[in-house]
Short mmCIF file of C-alpha atoms in Angstrom, two decimals:
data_model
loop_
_atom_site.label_atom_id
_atom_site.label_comp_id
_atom_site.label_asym_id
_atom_site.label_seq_id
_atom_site.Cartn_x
_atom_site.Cartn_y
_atom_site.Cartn_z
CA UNK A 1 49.03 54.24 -19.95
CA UNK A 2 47.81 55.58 -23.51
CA UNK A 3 45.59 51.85 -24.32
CA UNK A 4 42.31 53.52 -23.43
CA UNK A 5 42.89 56.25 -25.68
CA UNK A 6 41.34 54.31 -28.87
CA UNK A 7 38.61 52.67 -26.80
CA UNK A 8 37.92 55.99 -25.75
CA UNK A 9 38.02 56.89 -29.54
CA UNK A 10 35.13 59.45 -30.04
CA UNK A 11 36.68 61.55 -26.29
CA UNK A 12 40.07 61.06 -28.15
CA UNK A 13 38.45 62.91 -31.61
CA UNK A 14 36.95 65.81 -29.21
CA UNK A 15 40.00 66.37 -27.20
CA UNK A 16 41.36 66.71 -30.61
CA UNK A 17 38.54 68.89 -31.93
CA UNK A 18 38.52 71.10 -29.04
CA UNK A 19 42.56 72.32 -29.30
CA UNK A 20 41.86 72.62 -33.09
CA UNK A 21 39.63 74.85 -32.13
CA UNK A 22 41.33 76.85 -29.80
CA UNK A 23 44.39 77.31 -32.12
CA UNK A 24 42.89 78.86 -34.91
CA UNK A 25 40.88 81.43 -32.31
CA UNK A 26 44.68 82.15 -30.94
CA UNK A 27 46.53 82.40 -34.27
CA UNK A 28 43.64 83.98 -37.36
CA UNK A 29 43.50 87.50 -37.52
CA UNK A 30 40.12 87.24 -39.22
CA UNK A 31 37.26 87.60 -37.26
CA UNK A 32 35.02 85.32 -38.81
CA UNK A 33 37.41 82.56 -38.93
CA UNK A 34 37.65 83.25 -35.17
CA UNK A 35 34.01 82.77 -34.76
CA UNK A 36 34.29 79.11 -36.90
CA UNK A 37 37.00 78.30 -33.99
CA UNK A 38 34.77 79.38 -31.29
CA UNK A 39 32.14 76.87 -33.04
CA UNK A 40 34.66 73.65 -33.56
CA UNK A 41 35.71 74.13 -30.07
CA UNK A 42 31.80 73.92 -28.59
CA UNK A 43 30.93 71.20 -31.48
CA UNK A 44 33.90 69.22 -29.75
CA UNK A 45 32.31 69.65 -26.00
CA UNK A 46 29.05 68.30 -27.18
CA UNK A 47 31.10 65.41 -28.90
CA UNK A 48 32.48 64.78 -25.59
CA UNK A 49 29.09 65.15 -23.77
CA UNK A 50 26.97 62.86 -25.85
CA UNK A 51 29.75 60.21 -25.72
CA UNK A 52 30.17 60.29 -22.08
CA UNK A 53 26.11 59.48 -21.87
CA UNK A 54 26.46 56.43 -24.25
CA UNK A 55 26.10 53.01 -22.56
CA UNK A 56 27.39 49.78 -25.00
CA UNK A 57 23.82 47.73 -25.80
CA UNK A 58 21.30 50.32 -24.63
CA UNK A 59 18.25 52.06 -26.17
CA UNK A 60 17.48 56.25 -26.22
CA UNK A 61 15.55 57.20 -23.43
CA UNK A 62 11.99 56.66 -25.03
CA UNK A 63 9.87 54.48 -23.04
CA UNK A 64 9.06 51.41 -25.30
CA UNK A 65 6.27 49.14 -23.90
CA UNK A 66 6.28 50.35 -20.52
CA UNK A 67 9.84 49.27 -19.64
CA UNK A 68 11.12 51.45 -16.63
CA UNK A 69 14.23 49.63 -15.83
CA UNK A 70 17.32 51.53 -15.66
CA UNK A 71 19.32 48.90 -17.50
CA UNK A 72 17.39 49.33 -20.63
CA UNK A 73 18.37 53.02 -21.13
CA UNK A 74 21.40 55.55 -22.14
CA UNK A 75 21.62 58.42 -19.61
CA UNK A 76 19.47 61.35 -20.58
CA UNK A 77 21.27 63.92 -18.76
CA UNK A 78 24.16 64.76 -21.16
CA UNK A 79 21.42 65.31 -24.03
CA UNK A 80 19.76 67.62 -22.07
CA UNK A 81 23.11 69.40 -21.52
CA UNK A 82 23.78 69.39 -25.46
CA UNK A 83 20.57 70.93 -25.93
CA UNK A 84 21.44 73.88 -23.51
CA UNK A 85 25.00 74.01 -24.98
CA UNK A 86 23.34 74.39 -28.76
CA UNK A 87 21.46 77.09 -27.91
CA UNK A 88 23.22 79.00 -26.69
CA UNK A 89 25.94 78.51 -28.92
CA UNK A 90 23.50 79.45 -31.91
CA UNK A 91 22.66 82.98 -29.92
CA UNK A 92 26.39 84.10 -29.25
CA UNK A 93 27.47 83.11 -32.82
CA UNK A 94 24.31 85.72 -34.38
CA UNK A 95 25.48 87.98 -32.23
CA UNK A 96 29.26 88.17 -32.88
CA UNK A 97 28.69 87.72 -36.82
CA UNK A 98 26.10 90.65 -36.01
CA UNK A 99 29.15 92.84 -34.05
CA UNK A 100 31.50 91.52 -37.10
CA UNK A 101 29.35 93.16 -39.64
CA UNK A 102 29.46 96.20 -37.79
CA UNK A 103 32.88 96.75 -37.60
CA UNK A 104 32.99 95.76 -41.35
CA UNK A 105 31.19 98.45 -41.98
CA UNK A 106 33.00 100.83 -40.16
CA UNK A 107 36.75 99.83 -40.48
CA UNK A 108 36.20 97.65 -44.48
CA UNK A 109 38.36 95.43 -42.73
CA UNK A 110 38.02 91.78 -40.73
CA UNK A 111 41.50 92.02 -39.67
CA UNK A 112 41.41 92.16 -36.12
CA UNK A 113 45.09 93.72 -35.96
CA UNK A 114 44.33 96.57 -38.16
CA UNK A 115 40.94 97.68 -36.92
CA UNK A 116 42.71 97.98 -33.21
CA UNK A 117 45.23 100.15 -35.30
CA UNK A 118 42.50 101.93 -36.91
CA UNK A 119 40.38 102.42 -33.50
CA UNK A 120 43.42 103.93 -31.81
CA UNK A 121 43.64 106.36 -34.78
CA UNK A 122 40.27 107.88 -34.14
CA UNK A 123 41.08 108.04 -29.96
CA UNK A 124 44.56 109.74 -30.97
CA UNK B 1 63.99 113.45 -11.56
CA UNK B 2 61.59 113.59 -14.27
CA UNK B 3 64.30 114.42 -16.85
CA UNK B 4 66.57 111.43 -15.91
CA UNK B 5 63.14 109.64 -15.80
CA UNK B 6 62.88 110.18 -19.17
CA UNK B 7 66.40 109.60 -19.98
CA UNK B 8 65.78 106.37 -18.73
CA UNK B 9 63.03 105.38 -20.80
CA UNK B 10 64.50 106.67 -23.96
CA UNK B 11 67.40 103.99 -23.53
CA UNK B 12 67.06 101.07 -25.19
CA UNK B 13 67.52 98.32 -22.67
CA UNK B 14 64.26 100.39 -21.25
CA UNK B 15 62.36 99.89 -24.87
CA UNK B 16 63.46 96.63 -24.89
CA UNK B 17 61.46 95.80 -21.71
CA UNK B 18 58.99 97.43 -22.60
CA UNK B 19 58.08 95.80 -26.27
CA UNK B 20 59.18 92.66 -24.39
CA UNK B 21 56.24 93.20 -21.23
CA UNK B 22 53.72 95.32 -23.24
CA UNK B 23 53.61 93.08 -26.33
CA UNK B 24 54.51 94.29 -29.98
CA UNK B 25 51.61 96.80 -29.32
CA UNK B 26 53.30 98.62 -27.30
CA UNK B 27 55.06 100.81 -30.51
CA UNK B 28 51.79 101.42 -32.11
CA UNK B 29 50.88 104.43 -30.09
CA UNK B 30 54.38 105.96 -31.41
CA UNK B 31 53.77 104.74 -35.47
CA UNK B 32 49.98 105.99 -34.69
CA UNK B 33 51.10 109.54 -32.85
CA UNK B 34 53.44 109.61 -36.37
CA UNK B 35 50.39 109.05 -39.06
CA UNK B 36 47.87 110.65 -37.27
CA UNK B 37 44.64 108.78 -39.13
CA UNK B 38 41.36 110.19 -38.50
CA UNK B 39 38.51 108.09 -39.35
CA UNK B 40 35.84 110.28 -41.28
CA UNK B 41 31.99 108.84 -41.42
CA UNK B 42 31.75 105.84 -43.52
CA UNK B 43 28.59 106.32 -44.85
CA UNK B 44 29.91 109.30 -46.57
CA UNK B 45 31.13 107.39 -50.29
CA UNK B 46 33.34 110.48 -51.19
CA UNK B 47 34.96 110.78 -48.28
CA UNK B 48 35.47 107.15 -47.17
CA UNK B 49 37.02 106.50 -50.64
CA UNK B 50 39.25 109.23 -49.57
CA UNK B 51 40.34 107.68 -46.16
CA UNK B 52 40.92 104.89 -47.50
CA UNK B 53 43.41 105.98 -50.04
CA UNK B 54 45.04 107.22 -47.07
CA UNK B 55 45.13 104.32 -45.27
CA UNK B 56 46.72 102.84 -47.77
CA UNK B 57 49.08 105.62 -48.31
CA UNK B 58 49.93 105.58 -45.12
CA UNK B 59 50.99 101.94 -44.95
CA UNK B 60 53.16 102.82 -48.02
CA UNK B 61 54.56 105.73 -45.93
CA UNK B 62 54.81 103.22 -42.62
CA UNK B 63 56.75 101.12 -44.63
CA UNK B 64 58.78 103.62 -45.86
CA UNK B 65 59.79 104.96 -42.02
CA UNK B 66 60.72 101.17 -40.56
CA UNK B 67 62.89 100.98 -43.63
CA UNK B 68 64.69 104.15 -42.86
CA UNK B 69 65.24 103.23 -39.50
CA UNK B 70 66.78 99.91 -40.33
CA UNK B 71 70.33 100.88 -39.81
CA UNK B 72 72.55 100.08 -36.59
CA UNK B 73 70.14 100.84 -33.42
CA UNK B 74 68.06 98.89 -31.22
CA UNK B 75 64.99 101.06 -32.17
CA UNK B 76 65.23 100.00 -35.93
CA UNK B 77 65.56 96.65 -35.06
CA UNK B 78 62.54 96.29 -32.81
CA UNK B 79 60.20 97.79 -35.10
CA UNK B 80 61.25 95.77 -38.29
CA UNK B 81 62.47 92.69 -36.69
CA UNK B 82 61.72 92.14 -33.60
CA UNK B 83 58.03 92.55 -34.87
CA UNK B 84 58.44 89.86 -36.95
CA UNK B 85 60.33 88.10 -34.12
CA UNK B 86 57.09 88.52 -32.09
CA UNK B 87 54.53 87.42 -34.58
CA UNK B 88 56.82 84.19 -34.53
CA UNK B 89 57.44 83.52 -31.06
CA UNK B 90 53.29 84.17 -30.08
CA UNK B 91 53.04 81.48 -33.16
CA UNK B 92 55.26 78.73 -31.72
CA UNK B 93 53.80 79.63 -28.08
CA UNK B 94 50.11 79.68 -29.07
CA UNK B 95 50.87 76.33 -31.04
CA UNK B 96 53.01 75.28 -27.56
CA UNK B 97 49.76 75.98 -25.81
CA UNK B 98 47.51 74.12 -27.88
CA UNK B 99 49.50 71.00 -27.82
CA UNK B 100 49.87 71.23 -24.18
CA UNK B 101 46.31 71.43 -23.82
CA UNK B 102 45.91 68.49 -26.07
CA UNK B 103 48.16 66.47 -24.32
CA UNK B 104 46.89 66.47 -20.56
CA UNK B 105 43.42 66.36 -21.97
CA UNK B 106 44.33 62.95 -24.29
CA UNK B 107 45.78 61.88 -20.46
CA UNK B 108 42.65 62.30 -18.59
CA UNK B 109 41.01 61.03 -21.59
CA UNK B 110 43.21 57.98 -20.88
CA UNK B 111 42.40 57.48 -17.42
CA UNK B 112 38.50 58.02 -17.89
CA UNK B 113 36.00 55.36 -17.91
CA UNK B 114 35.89 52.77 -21.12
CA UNK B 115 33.55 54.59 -23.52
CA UNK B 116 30.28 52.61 -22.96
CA UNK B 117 30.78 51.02 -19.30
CA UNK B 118 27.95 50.34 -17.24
CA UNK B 119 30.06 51.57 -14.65
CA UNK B 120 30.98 55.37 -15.29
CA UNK B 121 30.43 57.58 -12.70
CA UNK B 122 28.25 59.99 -14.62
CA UNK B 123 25.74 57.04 -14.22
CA UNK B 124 24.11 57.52 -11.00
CA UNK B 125 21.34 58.07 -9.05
CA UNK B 126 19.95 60.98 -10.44
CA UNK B 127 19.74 58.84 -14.17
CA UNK B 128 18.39 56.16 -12.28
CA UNK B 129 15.38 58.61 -11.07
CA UNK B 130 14.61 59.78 -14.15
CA UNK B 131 14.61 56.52 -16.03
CA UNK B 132 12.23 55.03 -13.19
CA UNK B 133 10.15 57.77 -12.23
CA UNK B 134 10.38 59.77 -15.20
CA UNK B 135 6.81 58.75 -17.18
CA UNK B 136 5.16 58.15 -14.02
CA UNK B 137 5.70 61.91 -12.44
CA UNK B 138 6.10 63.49 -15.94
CA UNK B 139 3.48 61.44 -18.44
CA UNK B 140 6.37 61.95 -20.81
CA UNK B 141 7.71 58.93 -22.54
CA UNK B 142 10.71 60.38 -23.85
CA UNK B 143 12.46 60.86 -21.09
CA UNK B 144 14.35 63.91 -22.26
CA UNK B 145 11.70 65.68 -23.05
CA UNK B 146 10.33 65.63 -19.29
CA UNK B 147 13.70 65.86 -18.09
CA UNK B 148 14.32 69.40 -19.82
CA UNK B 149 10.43 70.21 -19.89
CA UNK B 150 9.62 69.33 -16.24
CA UNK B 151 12.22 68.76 -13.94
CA UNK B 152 14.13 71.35 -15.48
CA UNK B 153 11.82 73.60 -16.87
CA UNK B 154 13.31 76.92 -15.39
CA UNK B 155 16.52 75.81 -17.48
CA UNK B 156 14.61 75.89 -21.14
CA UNK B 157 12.99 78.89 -19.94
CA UNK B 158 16.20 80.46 -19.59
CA UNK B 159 17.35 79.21 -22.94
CA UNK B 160 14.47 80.45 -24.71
CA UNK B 161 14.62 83.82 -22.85
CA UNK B 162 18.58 83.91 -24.38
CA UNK B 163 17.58 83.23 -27.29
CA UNK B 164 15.31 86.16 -27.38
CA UNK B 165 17.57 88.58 -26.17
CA UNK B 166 20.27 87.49 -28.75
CA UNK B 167 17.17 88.08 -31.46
CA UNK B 168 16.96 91.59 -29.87
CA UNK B 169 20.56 92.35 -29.96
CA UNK B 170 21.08 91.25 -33.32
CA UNK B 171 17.70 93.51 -34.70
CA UNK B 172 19.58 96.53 -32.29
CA UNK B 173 23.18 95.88 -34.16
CA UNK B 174 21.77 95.53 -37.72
CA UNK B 175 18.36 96.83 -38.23
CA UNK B 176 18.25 99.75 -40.65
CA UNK B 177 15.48 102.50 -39.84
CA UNK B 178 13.79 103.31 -43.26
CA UNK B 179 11.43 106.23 -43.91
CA UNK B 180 8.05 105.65 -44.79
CA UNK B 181 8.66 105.47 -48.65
CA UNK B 182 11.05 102.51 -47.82
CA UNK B 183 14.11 105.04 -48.18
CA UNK B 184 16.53 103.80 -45.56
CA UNK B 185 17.36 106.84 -42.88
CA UNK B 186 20.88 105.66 -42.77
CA UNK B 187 22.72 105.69 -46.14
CA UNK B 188 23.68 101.60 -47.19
CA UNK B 189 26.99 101.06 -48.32
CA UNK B 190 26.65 100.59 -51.96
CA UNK B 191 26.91 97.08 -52.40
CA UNK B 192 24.89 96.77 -49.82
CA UNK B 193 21.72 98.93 -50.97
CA UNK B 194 21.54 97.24 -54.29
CA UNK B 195 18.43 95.44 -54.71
CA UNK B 196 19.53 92.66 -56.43
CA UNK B 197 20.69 90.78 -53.55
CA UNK B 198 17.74 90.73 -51.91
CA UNK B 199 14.97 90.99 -53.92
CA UNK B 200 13.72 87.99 -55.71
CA UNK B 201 14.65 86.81 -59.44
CA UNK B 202 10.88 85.10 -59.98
CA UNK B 203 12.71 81.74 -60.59
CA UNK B 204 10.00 79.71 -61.39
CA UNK B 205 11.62 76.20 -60.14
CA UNK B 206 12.00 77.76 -57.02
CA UNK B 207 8.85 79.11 -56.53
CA UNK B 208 7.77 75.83 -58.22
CA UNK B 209 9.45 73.97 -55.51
CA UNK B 210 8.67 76.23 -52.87
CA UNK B 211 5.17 75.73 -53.44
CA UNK B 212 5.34 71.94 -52.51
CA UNK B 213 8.38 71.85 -49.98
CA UNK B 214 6.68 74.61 -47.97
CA UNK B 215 3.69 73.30 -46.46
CA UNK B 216 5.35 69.92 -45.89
CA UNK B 217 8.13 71.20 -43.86
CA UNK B 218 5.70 73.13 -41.77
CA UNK B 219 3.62 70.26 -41.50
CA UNK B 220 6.78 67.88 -40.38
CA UNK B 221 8.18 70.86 -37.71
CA UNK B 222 4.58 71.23 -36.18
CA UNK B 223 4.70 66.84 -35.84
CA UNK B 224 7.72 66.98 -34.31
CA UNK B 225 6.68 69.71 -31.85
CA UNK B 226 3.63 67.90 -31.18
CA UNK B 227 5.23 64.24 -30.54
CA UNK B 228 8.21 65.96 -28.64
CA UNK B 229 6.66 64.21 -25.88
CA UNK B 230 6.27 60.90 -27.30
CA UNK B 231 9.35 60.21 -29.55
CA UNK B 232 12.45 62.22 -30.24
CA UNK B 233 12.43 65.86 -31.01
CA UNK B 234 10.13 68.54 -29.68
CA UNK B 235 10.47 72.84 -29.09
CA UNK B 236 13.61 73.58 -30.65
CA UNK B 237 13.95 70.49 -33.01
CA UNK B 238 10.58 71.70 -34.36
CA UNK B 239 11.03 75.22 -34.23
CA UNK B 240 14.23 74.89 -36.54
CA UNK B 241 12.57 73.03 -39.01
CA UNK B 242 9.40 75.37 -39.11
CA UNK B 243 12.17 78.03 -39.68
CA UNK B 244 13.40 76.52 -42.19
CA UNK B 245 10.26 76.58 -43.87
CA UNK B 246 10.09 80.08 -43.37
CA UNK B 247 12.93 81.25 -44.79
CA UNK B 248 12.69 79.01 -48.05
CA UNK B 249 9.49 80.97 -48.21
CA UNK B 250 11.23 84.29 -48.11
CA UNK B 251 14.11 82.97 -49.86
CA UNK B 252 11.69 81.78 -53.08
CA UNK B 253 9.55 84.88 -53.05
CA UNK B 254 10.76 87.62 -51.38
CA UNK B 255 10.66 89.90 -48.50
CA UNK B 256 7.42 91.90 -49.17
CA UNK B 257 5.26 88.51 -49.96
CA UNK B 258 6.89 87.52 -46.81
CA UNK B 259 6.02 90.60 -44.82
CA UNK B 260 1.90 90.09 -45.54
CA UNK B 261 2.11 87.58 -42.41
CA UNK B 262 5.44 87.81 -40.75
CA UNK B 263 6.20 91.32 -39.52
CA UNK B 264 7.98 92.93 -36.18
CA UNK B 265 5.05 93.19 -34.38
CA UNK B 266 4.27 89.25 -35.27
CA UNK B 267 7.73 88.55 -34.08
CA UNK B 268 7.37 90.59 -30.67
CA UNK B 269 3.51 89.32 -29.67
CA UNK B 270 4.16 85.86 -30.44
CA UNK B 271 7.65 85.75 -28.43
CA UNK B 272 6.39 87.56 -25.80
CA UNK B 273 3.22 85.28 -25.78
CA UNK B 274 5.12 82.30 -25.72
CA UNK B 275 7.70 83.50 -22.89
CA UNK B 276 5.15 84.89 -20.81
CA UNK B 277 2.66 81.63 -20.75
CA UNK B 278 5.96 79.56 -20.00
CA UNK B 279 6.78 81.65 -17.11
CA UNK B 280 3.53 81.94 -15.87
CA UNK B 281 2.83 78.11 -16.41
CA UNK B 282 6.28 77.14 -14.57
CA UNK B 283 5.59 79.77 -12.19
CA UNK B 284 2.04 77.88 -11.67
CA UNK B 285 3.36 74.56 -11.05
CA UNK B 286 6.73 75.64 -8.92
CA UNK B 287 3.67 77.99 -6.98
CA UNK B 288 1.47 74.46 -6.47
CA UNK B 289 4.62 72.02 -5.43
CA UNK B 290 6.26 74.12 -3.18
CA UNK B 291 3.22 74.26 -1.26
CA UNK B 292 2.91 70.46 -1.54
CA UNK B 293 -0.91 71.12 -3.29
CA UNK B 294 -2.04 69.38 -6.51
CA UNK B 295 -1.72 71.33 -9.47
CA UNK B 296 -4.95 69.91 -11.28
CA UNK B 297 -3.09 68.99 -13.87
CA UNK B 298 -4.01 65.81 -15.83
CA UNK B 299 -0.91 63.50 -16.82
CA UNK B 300 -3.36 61.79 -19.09
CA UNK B 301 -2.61 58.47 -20.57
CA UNK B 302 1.07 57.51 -21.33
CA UNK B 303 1.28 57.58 -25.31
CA UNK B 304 -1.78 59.88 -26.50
CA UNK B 305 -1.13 63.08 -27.39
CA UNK B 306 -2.80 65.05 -25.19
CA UNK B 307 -0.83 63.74 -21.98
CA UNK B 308 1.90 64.25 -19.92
CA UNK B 309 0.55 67.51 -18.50
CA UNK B 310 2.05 70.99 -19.11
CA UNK B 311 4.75 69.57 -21.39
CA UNK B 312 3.02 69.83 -25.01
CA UNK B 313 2.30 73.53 -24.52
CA UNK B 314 5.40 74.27 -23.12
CA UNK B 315 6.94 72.61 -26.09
CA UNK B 316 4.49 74.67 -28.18
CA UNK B 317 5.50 77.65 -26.89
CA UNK B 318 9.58 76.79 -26.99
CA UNK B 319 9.00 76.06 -30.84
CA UNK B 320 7.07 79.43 -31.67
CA UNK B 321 10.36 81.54 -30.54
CA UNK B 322 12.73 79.32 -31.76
CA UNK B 323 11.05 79.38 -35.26
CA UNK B 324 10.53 83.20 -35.10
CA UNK B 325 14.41 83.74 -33.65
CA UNK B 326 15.82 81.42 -36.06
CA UNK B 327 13.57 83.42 -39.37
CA UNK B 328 14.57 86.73 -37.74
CA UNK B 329 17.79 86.06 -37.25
CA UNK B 330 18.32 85.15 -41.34
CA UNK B 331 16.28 88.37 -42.09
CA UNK B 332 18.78 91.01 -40.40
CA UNK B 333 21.58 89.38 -41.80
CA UNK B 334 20.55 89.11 -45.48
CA UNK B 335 18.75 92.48 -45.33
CA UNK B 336 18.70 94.38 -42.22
CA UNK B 337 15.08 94.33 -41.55
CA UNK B 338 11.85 92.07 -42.44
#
């Protein structure tokens, strides 16, 4: 039942990766540590993607003298995915570390908790 | 009605269901309606430093209440244990969660395909195109490269278009408007307006080092945009490293040296440059293939560098916004502006 699961070793390490990930978004209170969560849990998916277009004995998808065969290559289509995935990773992290040094400046806090305390405040 | 309405919802089996549905939040309102905090500006130094004595007063005083409370009723208990209680219970569920999540994912992991079979299903006929067709209809011989830069074009477009508009929202959320003798219109904070994290030290290694590393880093990011279609890398790749350049240039000698030939208006004309020939070049081709004419294009040669069609500019133009988002991007956040 569980054999595959060190043959499928680097899947295994994401799976891992990814509910690292997702506990330390569900349990820090600080914001930026939130945002490194976010970034293990997408570093994990593109663990899992590149691994699931890996073939045992096969070259990257660069033509080398003219071979065309499809035996010869890895899939490209989970690199291209990656590449998508990095992107727009990189844009969503600038722009939460740009909304957390907002709120630092308003609040001289990270602490999610208190700043919701501190934002009801002002509405009261 | 509305009086035994509220008799109701003073009791405490009531407040019990209602911290247990609404969350441990749901007693804030009452602590906040207590210590009424008003936030004053924070760019105002006196003042801030005022409020936030107060806050911290205030937690003192906060402190002070749940302790009086602490005696026999249900009230007391909520707001000084059962707190606590929650804190712990949505720390053993969230860790319940995470573990759960783990554990069906390690089972499909289980049941997927050997890593490195021949056989997995992701391994079909659309890989099998694009292996066998790939330098013929593209000219590209890395096969990514034509993948993302041809048959997928409108794709890259889109990510260079988001990574644009997260370079826009980041100069919205922390540019700071400055006067025209450099004063900034909003006050800093003052750790923040002090020069000397910023401004450079005239370190001469640095500068020393800059001076060499500089013009070989641009010169490796512009060969790996150029031979994106030839051998791995290409737009973003290339772009990243070019950034890199850019910022140990900043980095080494400072913002205004840096500002004689990267400005906003070099940032906006070459992004909009770059996204507007990529549309109109995609929009070209799409325009041409839908209508089952030749574009005119030349694939060129497999293996020189001028081949393979629209795909070197395209990867040109990818690797101009990249570099510019990626130096823009480190600009706001070290100084909030270029």
């Amino acid at each position: 039942m569980w054999e595959l699961l060190y043959e499928n070793l680097e899947q295994t390490v994401s799976v891992i990766l990814f509910g690292i990930g997702l506990t330390i978004l569900l349990l820090q209170r600080n914001l930026i540590r939130k945002i490194i969560g976010l970034n293990i849990m997408d570093t994990s998916v593109y663990l899992f993607l590149a691994s699931m277009g890996y073939i045992n004995g096969r070259k990257a998808p660069i033509v080398v003298d003219g071979i065309q065969d499809v035996e010869a290559y890895i899939n490209p289509i989970p690199t291209g995915l990656v590449l998508t995935g990095i992107v727009v990773a990189v844009s969503f992290t600038a722009i939460m570390l740009a909304l957390t040094i907002r709120l630092y400046r308003r609040y001289r806090t990270l602490d999610i908790d208190a700043i919701m305390l501190l934002a009801k405040g002002e509405d009261a | 009605m509305s009086k035994k309405r509220s008799d109701w919802e003073s009791r405490p089996q009531a407040r019990i269901k209602k911290w247990f549905f609404d969350g441990y939040s749901a007693f804030d309102d009452e602590i906040i309606n207590q210590i009424s905090v008003k936030t004053p500006d924070p760019v105002n130094h006196a003042v801030y430093d005022a409020y936030i004595d107060e806050i911290s007063a205030n937690k003192h005083e906060r402190k002070l209440m749940i302790e009086k409370f602490e005696d026999q009723n249900v009230r007391s208990w909520i707001n000084a244990r059962g707190r606590k209680v929650f804190t712990r219970f949505y720390v053993i569920l969230s860790f319940l969660l995470a573990c759960l999540m783990i554990f069906f994912l390690l089972r499909t992991v289980a049941e997927m395909p050997r890593f490195g079979s021949e056989t997995s299903p992701g391994i079909n006929e659309v890989t099998a195109r694009y292996i066998e067709k790939g330098l013929d209809e593209t000219g590209a011989m890395n096969i990514v490269a034509g993948m993302i830069l041809d048959y997928r074009a409108f794709d890259t477009l889109g990510e260079s278009t988001v990574l644009f508009i997260a370079a826009s929202a980041v100069l919205i959320l922390l540019r700071i408007d400055r006067n025209k003798d450099g004063s900034p219109v909003m006050e800093l904070i003052a750790e923040e307006s002090d020069d000397r994290h910023y401004e450079p030290r005239n370190d001469r290694i640095l500068q020393g080092a800059a001076k060499v590393l500089v013009p070989i880093i641009f010169l490796f990011g512009i060969y790996i945009i150029l031979n994106g279609h030839l051998s791995p890398g290409g737009g973003f790749s290339g772009g990243a490293i070019i950034s890199a350049g850019l910022i140990l240039y900043l980095d080494s000698f400072g913002f205004e040296k840096a500002g004689r030939f990267f400005t906003y208006s070099t940032f906006s004309w070459v992004s909009f440059i770059s996204l507007s020939f990529y549309a109109l070049a995609k929009t070209y081709s799409f325009y041409m293939g839908a209508n089952g004419m030749e574009s005119g294009i030349p694939l060129g040669t497999p293996g020189a560098i001028l081949s393979s069609g629209l795909i070197l500019p395209l990867n040109i133009a990818v690797g101009m916004v990249v570099a510019c988002t990626m130096y823009i991007f480190y600009a706001l956040f070290r100084k909030g502006g270029l």
